[in-house]
PDB file of C-alpha atoms in Angstrom:
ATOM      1  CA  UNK A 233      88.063  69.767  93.350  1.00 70.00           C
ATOM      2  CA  UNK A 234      90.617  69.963  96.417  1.00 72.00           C
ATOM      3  CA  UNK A 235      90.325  73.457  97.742  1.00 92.00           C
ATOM      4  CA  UNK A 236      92.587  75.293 100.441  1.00 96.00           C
ATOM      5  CA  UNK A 237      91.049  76.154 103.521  1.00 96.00           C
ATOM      6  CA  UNK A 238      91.271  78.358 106.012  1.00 97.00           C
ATOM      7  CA  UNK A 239      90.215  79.083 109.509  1.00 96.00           C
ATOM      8  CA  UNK A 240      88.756  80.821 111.053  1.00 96.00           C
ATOM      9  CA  UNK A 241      86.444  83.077 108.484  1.00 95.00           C
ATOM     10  CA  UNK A 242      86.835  86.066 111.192  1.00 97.00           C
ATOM     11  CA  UNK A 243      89.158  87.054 114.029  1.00 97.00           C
ATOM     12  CA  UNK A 244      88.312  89.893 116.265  1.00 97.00           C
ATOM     13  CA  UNK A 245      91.666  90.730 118.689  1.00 97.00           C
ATOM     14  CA  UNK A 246      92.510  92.991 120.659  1.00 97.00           C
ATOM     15  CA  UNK A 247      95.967  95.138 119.694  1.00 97.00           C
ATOM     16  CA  UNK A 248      98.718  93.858 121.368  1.00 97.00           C
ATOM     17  CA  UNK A 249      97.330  90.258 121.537  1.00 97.00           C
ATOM     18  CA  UNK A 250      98.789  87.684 119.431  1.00 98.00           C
ATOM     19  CA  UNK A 251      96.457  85.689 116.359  1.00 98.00           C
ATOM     20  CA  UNK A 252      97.397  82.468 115.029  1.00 97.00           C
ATOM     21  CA  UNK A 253      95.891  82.246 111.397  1.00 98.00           C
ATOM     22  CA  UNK A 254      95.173  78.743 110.484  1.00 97.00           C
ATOM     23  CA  UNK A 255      95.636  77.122 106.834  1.00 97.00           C
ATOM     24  CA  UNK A 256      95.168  73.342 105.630  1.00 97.00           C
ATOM     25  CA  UNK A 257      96.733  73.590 101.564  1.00 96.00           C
ATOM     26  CA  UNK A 258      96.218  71.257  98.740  1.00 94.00           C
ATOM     27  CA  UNK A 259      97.468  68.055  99.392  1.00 90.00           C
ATOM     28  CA  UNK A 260      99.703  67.503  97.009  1.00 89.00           C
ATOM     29  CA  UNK A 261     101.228  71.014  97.019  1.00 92.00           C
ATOM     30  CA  UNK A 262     105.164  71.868  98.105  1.00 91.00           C
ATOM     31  CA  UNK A 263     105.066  75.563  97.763  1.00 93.00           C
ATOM     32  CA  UNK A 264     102.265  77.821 100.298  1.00 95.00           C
ATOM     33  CA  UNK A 265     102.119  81.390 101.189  1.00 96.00           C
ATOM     34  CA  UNK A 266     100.720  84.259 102.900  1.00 98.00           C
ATOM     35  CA  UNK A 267      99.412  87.223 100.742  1.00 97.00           C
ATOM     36  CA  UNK A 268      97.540  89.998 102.721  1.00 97.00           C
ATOM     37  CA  UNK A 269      94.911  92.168 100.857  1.00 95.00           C
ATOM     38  CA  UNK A 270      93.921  95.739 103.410  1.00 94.00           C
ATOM     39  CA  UNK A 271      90.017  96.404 102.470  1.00 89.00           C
ATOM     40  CA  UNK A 272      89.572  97.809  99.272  1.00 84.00           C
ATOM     41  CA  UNK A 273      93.590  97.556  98.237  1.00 87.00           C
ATOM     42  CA  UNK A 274      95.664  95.087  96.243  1.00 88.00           C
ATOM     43  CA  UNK A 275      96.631  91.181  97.365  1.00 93.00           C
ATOM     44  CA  UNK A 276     100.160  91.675  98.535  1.00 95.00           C
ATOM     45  CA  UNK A 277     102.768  88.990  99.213  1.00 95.00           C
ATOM     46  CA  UNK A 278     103.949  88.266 102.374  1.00 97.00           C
ATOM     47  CA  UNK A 279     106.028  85.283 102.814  1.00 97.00           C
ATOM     48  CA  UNK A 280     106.352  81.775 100.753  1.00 95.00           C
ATOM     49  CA  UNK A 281     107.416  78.663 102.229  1.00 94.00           C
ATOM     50  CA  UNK A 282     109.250  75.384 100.651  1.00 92.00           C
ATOM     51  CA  UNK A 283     110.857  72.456 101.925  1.00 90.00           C
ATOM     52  CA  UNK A 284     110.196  73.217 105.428  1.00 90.00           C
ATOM     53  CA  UNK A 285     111.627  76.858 105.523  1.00 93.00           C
ATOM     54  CA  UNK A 286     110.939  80.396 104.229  1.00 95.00           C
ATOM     55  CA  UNK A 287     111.756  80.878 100.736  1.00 93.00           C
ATOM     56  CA  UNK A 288     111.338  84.538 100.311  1.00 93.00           C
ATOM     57  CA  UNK A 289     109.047  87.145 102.716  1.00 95.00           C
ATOM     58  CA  UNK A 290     108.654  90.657 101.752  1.00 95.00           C
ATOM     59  CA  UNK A 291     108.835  94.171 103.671  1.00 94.00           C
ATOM     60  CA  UNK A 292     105.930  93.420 105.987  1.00 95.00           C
ATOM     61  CA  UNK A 293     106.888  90.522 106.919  1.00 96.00           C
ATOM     62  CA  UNK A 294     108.741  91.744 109.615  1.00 95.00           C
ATOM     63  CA  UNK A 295     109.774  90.143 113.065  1.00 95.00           C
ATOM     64  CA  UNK A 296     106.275  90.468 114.681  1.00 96.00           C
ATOM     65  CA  UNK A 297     105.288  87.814 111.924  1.00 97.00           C
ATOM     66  CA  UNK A 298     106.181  83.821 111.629  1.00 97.00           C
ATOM     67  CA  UNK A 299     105.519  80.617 109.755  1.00 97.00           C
ATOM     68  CA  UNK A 300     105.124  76.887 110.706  1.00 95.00           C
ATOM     69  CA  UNK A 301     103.958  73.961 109.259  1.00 92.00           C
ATOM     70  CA  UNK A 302     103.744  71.783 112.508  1.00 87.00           C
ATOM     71  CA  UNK A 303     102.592  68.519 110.665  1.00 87.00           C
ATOM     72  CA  UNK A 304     101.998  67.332 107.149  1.00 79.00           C
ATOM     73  CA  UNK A 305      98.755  69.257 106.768  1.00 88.00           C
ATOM     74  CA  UNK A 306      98.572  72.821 108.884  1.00 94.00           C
ATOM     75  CA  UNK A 307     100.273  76.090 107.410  1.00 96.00           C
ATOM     76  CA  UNK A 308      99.970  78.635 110.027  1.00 97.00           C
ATOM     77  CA  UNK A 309     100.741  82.335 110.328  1.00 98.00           C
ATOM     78  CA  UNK A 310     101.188  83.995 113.827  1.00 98.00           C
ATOM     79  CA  UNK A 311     101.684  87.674 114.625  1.00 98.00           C
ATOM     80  CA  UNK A 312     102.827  88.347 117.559  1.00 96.00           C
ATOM     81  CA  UNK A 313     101.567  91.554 118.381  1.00 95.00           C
ATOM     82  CA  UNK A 314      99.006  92.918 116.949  1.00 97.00           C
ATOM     83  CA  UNK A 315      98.994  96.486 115.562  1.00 96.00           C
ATOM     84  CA  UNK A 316      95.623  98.408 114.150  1.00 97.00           C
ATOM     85  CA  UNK A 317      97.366  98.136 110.613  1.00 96.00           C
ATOM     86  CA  UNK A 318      97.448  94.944 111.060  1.00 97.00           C
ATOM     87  CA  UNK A 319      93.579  94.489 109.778  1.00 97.00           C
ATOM     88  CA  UNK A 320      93.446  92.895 106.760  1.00 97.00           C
ATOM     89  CA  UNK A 321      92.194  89.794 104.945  1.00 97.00           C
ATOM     90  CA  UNK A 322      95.068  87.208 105.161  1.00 98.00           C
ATOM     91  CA  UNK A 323      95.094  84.575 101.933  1.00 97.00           C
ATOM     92  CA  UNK A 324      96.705  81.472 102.577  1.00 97.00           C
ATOM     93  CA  UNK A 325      97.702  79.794  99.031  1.00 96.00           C
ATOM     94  CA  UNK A 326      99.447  76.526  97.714  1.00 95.00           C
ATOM     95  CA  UNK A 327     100.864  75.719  94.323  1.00 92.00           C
ATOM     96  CA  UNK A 328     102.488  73.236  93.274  1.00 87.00           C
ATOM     97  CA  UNK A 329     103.708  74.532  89.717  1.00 77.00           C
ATOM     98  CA  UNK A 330     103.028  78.519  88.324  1.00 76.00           C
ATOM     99  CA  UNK A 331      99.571  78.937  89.549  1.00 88.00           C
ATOM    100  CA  UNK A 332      98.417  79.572  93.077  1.00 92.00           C
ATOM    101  CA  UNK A 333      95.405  78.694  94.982  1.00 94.00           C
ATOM    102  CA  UNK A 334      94.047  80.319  97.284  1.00 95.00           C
ATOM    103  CA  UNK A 335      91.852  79.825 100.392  1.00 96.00           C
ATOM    104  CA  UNK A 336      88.855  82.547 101.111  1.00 95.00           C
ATOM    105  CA  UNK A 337      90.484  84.048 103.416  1.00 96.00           C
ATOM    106  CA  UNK A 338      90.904  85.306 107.760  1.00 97.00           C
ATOM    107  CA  UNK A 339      89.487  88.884 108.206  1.00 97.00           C
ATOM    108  CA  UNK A 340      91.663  89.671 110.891  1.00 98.00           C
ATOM    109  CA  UNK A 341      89.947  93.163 112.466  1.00 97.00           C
ATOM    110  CA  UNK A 342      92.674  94.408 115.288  1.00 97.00           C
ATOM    111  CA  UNK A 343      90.445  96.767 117.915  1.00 97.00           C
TER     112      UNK A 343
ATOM    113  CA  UNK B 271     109.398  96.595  94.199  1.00 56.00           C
ATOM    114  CA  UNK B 272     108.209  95.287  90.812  1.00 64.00           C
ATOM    115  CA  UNK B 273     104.185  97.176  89.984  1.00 81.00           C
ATOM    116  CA  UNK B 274     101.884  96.073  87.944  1.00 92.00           C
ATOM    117  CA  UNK B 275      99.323  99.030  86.151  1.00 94.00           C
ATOM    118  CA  UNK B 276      96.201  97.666  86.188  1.00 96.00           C
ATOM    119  CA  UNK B 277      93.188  99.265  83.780  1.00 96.00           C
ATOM    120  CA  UNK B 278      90.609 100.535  84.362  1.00 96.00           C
ATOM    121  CA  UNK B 279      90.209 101.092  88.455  1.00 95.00           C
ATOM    122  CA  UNK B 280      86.098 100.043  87.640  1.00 96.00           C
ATOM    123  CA  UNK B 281      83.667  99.589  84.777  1.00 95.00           C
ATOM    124  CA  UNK B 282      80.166  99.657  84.661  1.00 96.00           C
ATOM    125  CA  UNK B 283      78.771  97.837  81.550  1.00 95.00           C
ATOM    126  CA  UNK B 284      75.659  96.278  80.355  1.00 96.00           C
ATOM    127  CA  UNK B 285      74.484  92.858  80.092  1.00 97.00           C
ATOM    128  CA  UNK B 286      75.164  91.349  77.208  1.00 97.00           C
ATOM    129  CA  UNK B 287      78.017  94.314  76.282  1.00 97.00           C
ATOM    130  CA  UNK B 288      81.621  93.270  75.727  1.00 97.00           C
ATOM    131  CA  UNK B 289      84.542  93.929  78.391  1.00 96.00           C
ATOM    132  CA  UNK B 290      88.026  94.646  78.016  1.00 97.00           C
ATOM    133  CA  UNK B 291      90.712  95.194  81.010  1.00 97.00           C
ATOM    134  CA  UNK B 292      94.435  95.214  80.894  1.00 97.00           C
ATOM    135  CA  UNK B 293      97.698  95.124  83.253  1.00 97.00           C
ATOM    136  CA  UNK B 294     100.977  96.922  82.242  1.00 96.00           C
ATOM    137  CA  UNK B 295     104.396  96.637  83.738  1.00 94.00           C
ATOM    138  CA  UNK B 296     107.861  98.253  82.949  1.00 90.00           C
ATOM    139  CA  UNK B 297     109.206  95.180  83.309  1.00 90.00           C
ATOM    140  CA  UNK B 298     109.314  91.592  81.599  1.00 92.00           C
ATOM    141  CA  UNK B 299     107.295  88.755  83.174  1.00 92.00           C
ATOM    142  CA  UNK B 300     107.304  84.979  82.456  1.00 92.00           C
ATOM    143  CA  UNK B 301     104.287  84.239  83.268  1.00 93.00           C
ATOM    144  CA  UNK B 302     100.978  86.573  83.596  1.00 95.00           C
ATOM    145  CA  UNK B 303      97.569  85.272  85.194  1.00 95.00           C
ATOM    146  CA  UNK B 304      93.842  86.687  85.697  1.00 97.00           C
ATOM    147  CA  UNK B 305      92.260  85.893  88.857  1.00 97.00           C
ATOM    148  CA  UNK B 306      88.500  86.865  90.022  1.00 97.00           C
ATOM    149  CA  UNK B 307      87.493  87.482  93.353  1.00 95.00           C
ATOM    150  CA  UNK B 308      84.073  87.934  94.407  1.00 93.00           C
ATOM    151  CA  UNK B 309      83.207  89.666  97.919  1.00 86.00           C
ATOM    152  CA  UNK B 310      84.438  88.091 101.107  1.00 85.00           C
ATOM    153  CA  UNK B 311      86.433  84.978  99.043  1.00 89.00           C
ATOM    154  CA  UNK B 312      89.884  84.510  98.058  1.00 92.00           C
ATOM    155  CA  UNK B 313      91.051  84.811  94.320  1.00 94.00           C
ATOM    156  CA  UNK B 314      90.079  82.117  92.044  1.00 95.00           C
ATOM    157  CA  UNK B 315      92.678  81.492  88.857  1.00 95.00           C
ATOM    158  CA  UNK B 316      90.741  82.105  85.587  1.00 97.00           C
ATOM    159  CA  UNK B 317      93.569  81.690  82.838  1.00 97.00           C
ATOM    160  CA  UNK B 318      96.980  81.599  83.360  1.00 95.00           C
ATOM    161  CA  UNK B 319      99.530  82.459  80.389  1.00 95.00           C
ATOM    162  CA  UNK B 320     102.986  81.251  80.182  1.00 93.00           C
ATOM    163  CA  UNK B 321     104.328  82.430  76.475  1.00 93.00           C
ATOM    164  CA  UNK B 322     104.738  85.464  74.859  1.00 94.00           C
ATOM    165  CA  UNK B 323     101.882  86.582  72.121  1.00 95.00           C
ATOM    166  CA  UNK B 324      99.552  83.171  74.113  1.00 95.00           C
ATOM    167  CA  UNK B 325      96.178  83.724  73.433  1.00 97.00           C
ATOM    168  CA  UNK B 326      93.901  81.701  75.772  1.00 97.00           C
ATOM    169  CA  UNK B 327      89.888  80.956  76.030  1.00 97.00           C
ATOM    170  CA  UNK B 328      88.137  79.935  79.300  1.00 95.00           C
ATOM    171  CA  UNK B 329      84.423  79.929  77.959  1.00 96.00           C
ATOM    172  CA  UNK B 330      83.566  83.916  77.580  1.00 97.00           C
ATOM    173  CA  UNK B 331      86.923  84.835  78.603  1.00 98.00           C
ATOM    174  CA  UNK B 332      89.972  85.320  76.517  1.00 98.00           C
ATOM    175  CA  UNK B 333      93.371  86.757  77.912  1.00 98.00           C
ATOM    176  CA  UNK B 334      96.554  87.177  75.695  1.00 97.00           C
ATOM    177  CA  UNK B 335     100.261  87.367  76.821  1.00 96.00           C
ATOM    178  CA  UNK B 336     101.975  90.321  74.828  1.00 96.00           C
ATOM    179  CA  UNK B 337     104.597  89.428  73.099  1.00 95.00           C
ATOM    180  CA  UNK B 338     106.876  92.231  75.057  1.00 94.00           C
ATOM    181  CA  UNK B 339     106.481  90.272  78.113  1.00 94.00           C
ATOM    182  CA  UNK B 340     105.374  93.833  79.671  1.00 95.00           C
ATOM    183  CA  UNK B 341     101.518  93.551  78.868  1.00 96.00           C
ATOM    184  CA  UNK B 342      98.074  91.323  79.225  1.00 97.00           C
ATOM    185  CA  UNK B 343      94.654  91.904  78.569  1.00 97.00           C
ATOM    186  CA  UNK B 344      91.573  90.015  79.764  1.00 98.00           C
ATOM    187  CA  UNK B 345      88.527  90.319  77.515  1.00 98.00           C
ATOM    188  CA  UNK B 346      85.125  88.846  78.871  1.00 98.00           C
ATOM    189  CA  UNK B 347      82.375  88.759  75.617  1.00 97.00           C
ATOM    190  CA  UNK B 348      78.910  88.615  76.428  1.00 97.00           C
ATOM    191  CA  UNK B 349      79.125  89.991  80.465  1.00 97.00           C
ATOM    192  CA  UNK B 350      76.186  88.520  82.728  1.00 96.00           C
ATOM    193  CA  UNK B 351      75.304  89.577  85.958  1.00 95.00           C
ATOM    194  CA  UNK B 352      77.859  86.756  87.866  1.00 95.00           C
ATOM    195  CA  UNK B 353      80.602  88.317  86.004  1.00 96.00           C
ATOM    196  CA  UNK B 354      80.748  91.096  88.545  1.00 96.00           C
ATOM    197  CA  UNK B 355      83.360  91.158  91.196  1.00 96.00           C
ATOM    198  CA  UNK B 356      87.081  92.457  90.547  1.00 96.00           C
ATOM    199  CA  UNK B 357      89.336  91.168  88.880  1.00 97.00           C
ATOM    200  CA  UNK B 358      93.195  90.771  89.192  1.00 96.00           C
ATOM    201  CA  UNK B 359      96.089  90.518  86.857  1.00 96.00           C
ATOM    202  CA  UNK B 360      99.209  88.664  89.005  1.00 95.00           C
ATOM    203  CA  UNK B 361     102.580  88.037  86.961  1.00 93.00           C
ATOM    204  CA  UNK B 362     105.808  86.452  87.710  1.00 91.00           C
ATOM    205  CA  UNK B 363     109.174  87.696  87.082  1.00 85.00           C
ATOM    206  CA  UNK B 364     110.862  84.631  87.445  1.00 78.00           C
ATOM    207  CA  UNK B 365     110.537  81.479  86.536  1.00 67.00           C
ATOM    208  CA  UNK B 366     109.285  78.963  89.165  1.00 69.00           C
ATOM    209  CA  UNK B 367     107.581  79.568  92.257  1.00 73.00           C
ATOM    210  CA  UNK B 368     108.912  82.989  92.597  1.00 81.00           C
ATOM    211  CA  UNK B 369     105.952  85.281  94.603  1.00 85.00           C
ATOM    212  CA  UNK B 370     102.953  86.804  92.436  1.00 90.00           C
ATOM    213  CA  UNK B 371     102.816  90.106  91.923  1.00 92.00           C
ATOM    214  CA  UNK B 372      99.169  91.700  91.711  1.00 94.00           C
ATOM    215  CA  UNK B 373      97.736  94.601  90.111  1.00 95.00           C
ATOM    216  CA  UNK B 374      95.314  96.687  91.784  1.00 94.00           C
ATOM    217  CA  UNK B 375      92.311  95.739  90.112  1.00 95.00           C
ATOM    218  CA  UNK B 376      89.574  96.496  88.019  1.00 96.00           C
ATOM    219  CA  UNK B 377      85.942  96.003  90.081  1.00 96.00           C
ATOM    220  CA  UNK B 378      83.633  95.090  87.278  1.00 97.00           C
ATOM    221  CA  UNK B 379      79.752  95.925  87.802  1.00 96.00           C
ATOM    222  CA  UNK B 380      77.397  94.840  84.948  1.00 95.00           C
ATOM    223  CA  UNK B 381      73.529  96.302  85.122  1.00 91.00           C
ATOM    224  CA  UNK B 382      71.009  93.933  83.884  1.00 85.00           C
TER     225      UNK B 382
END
C-alpha cells in the first residue's frame, strides 16, 4: 500500500539554526500538509497546500515557517529559525479526498 | 478555534474486555474520523464517517456518526494487547479538504 514518507526520523539543531523537514506524499495525492503534535499533546494543523500554493495555515504557522514542493514528488517544510518550542514531531500528510495520510513523522528536538 | 472533547484522557482495560471512547464538539462536523497512533509513528486512519447516524465496522472496531453532527464514538469489542496506543478522533467542518481538527486523545492500555 503506497505510504507517505518522511525524512529524516530525527533532527537534532541547534536554536537559531534553520531545519528543512523533508516529505515524499502519495503519488496520486493533490492536497498535503503539515500537522505538528508537542510530546504528549494533540496533532495540530499547521498549513495545507493545493495546486502549488498554501491553501490555509493556522496561528503557528507564522513567518519563521514555509512550504515548497520543488518537483513533482518532495513536500518540504523549513523553519527558519529555530526556537526551543519549536520541538515537536512534525506529520507530513496527503489526501486526495476526506481522509488524510500520514507519514511517521520528524522529531525535531531544538537544543 | 473549533475543539474537539475527547473521552476519556486514558483507560486501562483487560484483555478480552470491551472499550468505548467518544469525541464531542459544540459544533456540527461533516465528516468525523478515528485514527490510531502507536509510539514514535504517525496516525493511521481506522474508520472514517461521512453521514449523520453512519454506523461503521473495521473488524473489532465500530464507530458511529451522531446524528447531531456534534458527536462520535469508537467502540473496540474484544481489546488485545496490539490494541494499545492512543487513539484520535479528527473531524471536519467543512466539506472538502478543509484541515482536520483533532481531539486530544484517549491512550488506551490493555493488561493481558
Amino acid at each position: 500500500e503506497p505510504e507517505v514518507t518522511q525524512t529524516p526520523s530525527h533532527q537534532v539543531t541547534q536554536m537559531g539554526q534553520e531545519v528543512i523537514l523533508r516529505c515524499v506524499p502519495i503519488s496520486n495525492h493533490l492536497y498535503f500538509y503539515w500537522y505538528r503534535q508537542i510530546l504528549g499533546q494533540k496533532v495540530e494543523f499547521l498549513v495545507s497546500f493545493y495546486n502549488n500554493e498554501i491553501s490555509e495555515k493556522s496561528e503557528i504557522f507564522d513567518d519563521q515557517f514555509s512550504v515548497e514542493r520543488p518537483d513533482g514528488s518532495n513536500f518540504t517544510l523549513k523553519i527558519r529559525s529555530t526556537k526551543l518550542e519549536d520541538s515537536a514531531m512534525y506529520f507530513c500528510a496527503s489526501s486526495v479526498g476526506s481522509p488524510l495520510h500520514f507519514g511517521n513523522g520528524t522529531r525535531l528536538t531544538v537544543t | 478555534g473549533q475543539q474537539l472533547n475527547q473521552s476519556p484522557q486514558s483507560m486501562f482495560i483487560q484483555e478480552g474486555e470491551d472499550v468505548s471512547m467518544n469525541c464531542t464538539s459544540s459544533s456540527i462536523f461533516n465528516t468525523w474520523l478515528w485514527y490510531k497512533q502507536d509510539p514514535g509513528e504517525g496516525p493511521v486512519l481506522l474508520i472514517a464517517l461521512y453521514k449523520a447516524g453512519e454506523l461503521t465496522s473495521n473488524g473489532r472496531l465500530t464507530a458511529q456518526f451522531g446524528i447531531t453532527r456534534k458527536d462520535s464514538f469508537l467502540n473496540i469489542s474484544a481489546s488485545i494487547p496490539s490494541d494499545v496506543g492512543i487513539y484520535f478522533c479528527a473531524g471536519r467542518k467543512d466539506s472538502g479538504n478543509t484541515p482536520l481538527v483533532f481531539g486530544k486523545g484517549t491512550r488506551l492500555s490493555v493488561i493481558a
